[in-house]
mmCIF file of C-alpha atoms and ligand atoms in Angstrom:
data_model
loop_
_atom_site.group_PDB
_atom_site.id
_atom_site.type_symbol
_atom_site.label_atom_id
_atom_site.label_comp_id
_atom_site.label_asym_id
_atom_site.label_seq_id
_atom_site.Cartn_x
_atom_site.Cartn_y
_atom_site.Cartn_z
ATOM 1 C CA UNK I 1 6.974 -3.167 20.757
ATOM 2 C CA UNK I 2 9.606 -5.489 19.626
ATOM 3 C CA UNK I 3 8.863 -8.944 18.755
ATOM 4 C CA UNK I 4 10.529 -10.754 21.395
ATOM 5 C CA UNK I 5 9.961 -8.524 23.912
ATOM 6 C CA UNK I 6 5.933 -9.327 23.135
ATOM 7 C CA UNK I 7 6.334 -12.914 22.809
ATOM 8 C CA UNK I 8 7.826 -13.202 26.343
ATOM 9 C CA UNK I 9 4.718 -11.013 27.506
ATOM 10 C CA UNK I 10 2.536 -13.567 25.250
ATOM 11 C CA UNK I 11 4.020 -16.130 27.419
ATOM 12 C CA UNK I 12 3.583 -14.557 30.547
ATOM 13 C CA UNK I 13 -0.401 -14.558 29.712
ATOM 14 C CA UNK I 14 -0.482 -17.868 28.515
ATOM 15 C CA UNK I 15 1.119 -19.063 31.880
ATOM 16 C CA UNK I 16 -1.308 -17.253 33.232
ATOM 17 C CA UNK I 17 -4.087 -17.520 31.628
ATOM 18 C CA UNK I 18 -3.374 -21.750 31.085
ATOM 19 C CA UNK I 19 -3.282 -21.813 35.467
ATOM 20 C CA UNK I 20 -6.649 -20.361 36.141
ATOM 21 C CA UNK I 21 -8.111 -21.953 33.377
ATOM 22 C CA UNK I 22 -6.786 -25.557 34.637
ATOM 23 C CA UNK I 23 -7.845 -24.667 37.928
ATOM 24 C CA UNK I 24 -11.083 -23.166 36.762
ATOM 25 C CA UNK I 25 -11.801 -25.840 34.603
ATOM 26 C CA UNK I 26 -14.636 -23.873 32.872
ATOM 27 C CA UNK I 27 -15.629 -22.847 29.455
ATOM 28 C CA UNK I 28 -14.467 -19.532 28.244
ATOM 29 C CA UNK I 29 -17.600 -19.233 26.724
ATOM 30 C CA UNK I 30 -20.253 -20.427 28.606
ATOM 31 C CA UNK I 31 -18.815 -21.227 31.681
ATOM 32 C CA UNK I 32 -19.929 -24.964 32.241
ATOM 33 C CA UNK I 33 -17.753 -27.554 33.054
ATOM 34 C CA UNK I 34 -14.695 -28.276 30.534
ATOM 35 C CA UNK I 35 -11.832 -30.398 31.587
ATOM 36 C CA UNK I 36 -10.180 -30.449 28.572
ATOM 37 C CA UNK I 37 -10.215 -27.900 26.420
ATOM 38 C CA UNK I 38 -11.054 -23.884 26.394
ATOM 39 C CA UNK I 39 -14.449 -24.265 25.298
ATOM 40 C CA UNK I 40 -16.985 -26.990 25.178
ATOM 41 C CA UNK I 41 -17.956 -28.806 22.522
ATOM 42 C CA UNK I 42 -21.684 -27.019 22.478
ATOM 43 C CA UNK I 43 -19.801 -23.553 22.038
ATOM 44 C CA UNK I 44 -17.421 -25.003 19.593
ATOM 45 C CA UNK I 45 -20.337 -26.445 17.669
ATOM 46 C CA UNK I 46 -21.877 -22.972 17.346
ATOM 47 C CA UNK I 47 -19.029 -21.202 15.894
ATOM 48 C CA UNK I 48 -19.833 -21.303 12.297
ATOM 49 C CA UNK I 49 -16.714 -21.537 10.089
ATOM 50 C CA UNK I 50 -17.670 -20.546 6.334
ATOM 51 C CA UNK I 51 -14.435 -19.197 4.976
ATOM 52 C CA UNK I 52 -15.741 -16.530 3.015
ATOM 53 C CA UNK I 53 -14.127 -15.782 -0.164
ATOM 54 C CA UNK I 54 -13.826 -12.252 -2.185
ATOM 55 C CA UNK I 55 -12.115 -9.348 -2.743
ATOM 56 C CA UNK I 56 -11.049 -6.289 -1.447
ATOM 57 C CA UNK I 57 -11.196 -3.995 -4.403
ATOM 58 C CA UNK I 58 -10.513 -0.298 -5.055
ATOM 59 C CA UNK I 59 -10.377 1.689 -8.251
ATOM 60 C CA UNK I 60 -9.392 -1.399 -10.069
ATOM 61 C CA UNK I 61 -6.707 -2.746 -7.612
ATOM 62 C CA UNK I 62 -7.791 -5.871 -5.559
ATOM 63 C CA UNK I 63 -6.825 -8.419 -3.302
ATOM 64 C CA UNK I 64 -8.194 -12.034 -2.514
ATOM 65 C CA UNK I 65 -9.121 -12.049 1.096
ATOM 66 C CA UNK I 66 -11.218 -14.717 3.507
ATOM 67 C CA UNK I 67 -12.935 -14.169 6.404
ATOM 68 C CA UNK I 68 -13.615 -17.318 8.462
ATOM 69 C CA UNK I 69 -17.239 -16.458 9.410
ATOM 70 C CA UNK I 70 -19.743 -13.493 10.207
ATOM 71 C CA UNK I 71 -19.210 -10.973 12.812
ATOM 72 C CA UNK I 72 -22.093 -12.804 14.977
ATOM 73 C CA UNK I 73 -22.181 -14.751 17.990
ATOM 74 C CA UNK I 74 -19.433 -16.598 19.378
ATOM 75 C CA UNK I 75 -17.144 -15.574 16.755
ATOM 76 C CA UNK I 76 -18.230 -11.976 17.679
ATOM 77 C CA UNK I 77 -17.652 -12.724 21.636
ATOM 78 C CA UNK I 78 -14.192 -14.412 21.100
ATOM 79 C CA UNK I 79 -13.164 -11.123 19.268
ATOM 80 C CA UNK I 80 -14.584 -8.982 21.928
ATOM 81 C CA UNK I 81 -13.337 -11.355 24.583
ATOM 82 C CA UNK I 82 -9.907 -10.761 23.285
ATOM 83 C CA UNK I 83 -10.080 -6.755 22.302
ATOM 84 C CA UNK I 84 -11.568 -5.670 25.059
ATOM 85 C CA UNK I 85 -11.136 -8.144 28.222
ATOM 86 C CA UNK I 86 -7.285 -8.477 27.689
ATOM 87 C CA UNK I 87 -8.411 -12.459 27.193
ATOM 88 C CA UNK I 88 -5.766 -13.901 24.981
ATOM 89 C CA UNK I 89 -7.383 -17.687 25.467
ATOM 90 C CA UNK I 90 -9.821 -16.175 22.768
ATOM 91 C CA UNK I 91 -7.482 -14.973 20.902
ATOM 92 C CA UNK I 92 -5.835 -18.372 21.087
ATOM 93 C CA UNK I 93 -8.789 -20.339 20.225
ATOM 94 C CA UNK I 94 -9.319 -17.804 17.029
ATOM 95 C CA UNK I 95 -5.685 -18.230 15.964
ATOM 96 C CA UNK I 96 -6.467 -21.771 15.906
ATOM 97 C CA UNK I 97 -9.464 -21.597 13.351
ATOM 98 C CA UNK I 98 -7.146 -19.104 11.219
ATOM 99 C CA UNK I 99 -4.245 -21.627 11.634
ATOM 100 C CA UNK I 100 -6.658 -24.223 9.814
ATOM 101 C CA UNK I 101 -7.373 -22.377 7.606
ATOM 102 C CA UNK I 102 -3.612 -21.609 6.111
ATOM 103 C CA UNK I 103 -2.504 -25.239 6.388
ATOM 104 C CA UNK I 104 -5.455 -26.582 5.064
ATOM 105 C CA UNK I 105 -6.870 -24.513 2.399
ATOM 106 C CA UNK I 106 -4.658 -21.764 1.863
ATOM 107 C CA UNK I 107 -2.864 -23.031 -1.976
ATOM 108 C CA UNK I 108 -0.179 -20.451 -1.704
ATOM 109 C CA UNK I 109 3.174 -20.668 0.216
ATOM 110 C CA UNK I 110 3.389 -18.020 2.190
ATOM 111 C CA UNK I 111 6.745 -16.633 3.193
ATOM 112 C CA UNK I 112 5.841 -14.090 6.115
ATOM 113 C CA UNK I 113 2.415 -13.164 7.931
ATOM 114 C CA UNK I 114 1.620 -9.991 9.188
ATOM 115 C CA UNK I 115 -1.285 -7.731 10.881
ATOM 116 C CA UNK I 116 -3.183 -4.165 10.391
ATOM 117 C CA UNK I 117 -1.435 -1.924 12.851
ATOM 118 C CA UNK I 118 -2.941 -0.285 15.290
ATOM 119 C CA UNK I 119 -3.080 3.669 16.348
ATOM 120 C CA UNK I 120 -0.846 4.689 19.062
ATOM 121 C CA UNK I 121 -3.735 5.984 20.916
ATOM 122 C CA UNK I 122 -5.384 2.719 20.866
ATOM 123 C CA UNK I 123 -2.383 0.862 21.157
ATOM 124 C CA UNK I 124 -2.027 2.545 24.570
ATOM 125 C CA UNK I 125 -5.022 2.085 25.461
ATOM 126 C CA UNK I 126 -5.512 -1.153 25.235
ATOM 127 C CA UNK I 127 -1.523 -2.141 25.896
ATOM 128 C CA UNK I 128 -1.484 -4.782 22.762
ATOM 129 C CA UNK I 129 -2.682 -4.869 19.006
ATOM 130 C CA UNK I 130 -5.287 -7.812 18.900
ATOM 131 C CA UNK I 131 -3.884 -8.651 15.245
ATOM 132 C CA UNK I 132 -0.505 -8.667 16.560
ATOM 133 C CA UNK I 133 -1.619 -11.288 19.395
ATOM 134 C CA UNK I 134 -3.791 -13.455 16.952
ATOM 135 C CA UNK I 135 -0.857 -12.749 14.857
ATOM 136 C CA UNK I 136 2.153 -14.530 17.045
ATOM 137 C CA UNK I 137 -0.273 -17.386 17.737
ATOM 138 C CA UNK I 138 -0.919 -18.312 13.837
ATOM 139 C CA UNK I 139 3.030 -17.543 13.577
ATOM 140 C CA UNK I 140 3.505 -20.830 16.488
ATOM 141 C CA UNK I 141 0.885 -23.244 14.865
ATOM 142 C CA UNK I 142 1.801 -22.730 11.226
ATOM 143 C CA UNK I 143 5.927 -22.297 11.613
ATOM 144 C CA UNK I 144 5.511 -19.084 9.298
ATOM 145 C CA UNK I 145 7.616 -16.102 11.098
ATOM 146 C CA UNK I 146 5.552 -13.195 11.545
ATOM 147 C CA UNK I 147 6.932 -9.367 11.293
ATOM 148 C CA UNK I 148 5.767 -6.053 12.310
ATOM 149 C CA UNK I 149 5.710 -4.490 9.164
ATOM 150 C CA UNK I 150 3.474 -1.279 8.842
ATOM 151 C CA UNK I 151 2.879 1.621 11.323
ATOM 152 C CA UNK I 152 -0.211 3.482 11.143
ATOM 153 C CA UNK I 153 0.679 7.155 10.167
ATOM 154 C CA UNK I 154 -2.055 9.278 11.715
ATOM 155 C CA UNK I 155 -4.589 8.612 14.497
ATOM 156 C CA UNK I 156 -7.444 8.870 12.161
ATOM 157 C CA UNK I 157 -11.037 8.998 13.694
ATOM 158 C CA UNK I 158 -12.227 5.190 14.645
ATOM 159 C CA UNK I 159 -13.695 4.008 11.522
ATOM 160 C CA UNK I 160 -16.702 2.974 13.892
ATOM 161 C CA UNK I 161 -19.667 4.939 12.591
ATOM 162 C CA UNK I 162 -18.742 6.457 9.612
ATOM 163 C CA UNK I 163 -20.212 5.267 6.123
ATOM 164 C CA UNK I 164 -18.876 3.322 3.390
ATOM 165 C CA UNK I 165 -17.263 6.002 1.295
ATOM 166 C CA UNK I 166 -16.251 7.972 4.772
ATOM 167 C CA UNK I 167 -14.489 4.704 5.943
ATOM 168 C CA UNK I 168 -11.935 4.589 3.055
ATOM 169 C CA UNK I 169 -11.273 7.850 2.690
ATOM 170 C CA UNK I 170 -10.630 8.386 6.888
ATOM 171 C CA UNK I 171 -7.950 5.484 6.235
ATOM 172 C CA UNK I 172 -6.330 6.150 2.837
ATOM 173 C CA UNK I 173 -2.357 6.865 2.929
ATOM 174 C CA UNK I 174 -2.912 5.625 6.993
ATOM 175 C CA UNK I 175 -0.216 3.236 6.965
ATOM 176 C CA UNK I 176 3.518 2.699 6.110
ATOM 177 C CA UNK I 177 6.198 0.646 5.619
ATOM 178 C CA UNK I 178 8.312 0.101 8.526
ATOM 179 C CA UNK I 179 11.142 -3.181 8.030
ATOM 180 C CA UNK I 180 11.121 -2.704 4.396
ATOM 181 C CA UNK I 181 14.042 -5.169 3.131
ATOM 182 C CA UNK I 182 11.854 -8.168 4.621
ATOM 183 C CA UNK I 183 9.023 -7.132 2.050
ATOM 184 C CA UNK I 184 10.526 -7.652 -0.880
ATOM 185 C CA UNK I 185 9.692 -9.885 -3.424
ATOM 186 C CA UNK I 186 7.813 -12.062 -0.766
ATOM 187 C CA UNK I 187 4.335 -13.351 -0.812
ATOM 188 C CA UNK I 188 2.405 -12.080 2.478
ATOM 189 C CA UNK I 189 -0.678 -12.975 4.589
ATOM 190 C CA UNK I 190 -2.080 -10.051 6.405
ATOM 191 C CA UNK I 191 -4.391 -10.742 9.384
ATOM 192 C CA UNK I 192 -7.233 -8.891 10.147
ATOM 193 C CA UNK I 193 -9.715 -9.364 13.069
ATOM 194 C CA UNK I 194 -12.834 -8.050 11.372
ATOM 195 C CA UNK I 195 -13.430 -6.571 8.060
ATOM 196 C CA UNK I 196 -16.495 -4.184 7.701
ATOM 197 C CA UNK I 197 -15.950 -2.278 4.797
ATOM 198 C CA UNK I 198 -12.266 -3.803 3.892
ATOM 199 C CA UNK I 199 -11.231 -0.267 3.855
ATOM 200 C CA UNK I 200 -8.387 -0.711 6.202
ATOM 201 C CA UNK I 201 -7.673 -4.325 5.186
ATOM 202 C CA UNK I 202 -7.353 -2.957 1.739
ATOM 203 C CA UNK I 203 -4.634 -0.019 2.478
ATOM 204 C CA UNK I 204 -2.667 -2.478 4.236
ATOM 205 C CA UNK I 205 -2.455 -5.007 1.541
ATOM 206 C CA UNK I 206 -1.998 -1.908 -0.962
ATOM 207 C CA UNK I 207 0.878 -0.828 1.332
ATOM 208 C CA UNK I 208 2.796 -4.141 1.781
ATOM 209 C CA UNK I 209 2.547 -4.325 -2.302
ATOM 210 C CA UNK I 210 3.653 -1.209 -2.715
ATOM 211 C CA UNK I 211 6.473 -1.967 -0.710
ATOM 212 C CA UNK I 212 7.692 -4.426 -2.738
ATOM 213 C CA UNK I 213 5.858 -7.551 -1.584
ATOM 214 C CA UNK I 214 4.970 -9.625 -4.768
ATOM 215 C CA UNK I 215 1.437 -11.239 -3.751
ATOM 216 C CA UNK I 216 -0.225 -10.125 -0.429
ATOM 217 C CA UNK I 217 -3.261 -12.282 0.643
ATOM 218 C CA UNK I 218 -6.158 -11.075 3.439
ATOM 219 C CA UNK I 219 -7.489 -13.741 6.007
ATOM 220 C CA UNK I 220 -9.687 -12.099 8.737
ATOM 221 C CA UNK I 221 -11.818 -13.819 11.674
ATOM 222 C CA UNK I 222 -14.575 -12.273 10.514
ATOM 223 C CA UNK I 223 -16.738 -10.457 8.185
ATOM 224 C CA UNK I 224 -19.317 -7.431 9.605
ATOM 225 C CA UNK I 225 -22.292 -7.039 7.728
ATOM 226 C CA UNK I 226 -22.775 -3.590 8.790
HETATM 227 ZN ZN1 LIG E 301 -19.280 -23.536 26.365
#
């Protein structure tokens, strides 16, 4: 879907989603009384920020990535909220923590952000890429642009269930380059929503690089320990 095209839909929700919240007046989370903001300050206090730091590494290639917390409670629920309940106020409030994150502790200048494509199976399914969404959001908050870059090249099985070694192999050579001349020789942040084994994190970093991009970073919500 084109950029603009999705923003305007983006904007659609948020009108949406900003009137029955006002109205509502509730917590996204726990659904007690909040005037002000999406979630109350109890649920805010229990979303544990850590910003993780390693790398994804394969057969000697790597790339420095950061996850903002583990794949656990409300981190875990905002991600669900927004993959599976079509709730882009989650997705809002986790583009917020990532946005953070970049303008505060992020040391490199980053020229363009991007996300891990989605199939076109689950793309349908769901009608939006939840790394695209989070995505746009960062984009608005940080004033970095953000492009579609990659399209995933086969459906792939769902990498949920599979083992370690299973996982990379199922998404090796998965992705491409779509939008090429805006790789070049720029430094990239891919987004991620959760990274289990970094497999697909990984091929999309390795993609964007091979592509021409001359640093590409990682920065996920979260990190799964399974
Ligand atoms: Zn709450």
């Amino acid at each position: 879907m084109g950029a603009r095209l999705f923003q305007k839909i983006g904007y659609i929700f948020q009108s949406i989603a900003s009137i029955v919240y006002n109205k509502g007046e509730v917590c996204l989370l726990c659904e007690n009384p909040e005037e002000k903001e999406l979630i109350c300050d109890v649920c805010k206090s229990q979303i544990k920020i850590l910003k993780l730091k390693y790398d994804v590494e394969q057969q000697g290639i790597k790339f420095p990535c950061c996850s903002l917390g583990i794949y656990s409670f409300n981190l875990k629920k905002l991600v669900l909220m927004l993959k599976y309940e079509n709730e882009f106020m989650a997705g809002k409030i986790l583009a917020s923590y990532l946005s953070s994150y970049i303008k505060e502790d992020l040391e490199e200048n980053i020229d363009l952000i991007t996300f891990v494509p989605s199939s076109k199976a689950s793309y349908r399914k769901r009608g939006f890429n939840q790394c695209e969404v989070l995505c746009q959001y960062v984009s608005e908050e940080c004033g970095i642009p953000y492009r579609s870059l990659m399209r995933k090249k086969s459906e792939g099985r769902d990498q949920i269930g599979l083992d370690t070694n299973k996982r990379w192999e199922n998404v090796k050579d998965s992705f491409m380059m779509i939008n090429k001349e805006e790789v070049f020789n720029r430094k990239i942040l891919l987004i991620d929503d959760v990274v289990t084994s970094g497999a697909t994190s990984f091929y999309g970093a390795k993609c964007l690089k091979d592509g021409g991009a001359s640093e590409v970073y990682i920065l996920t919500v979260a990190k799964s320990r399974v």
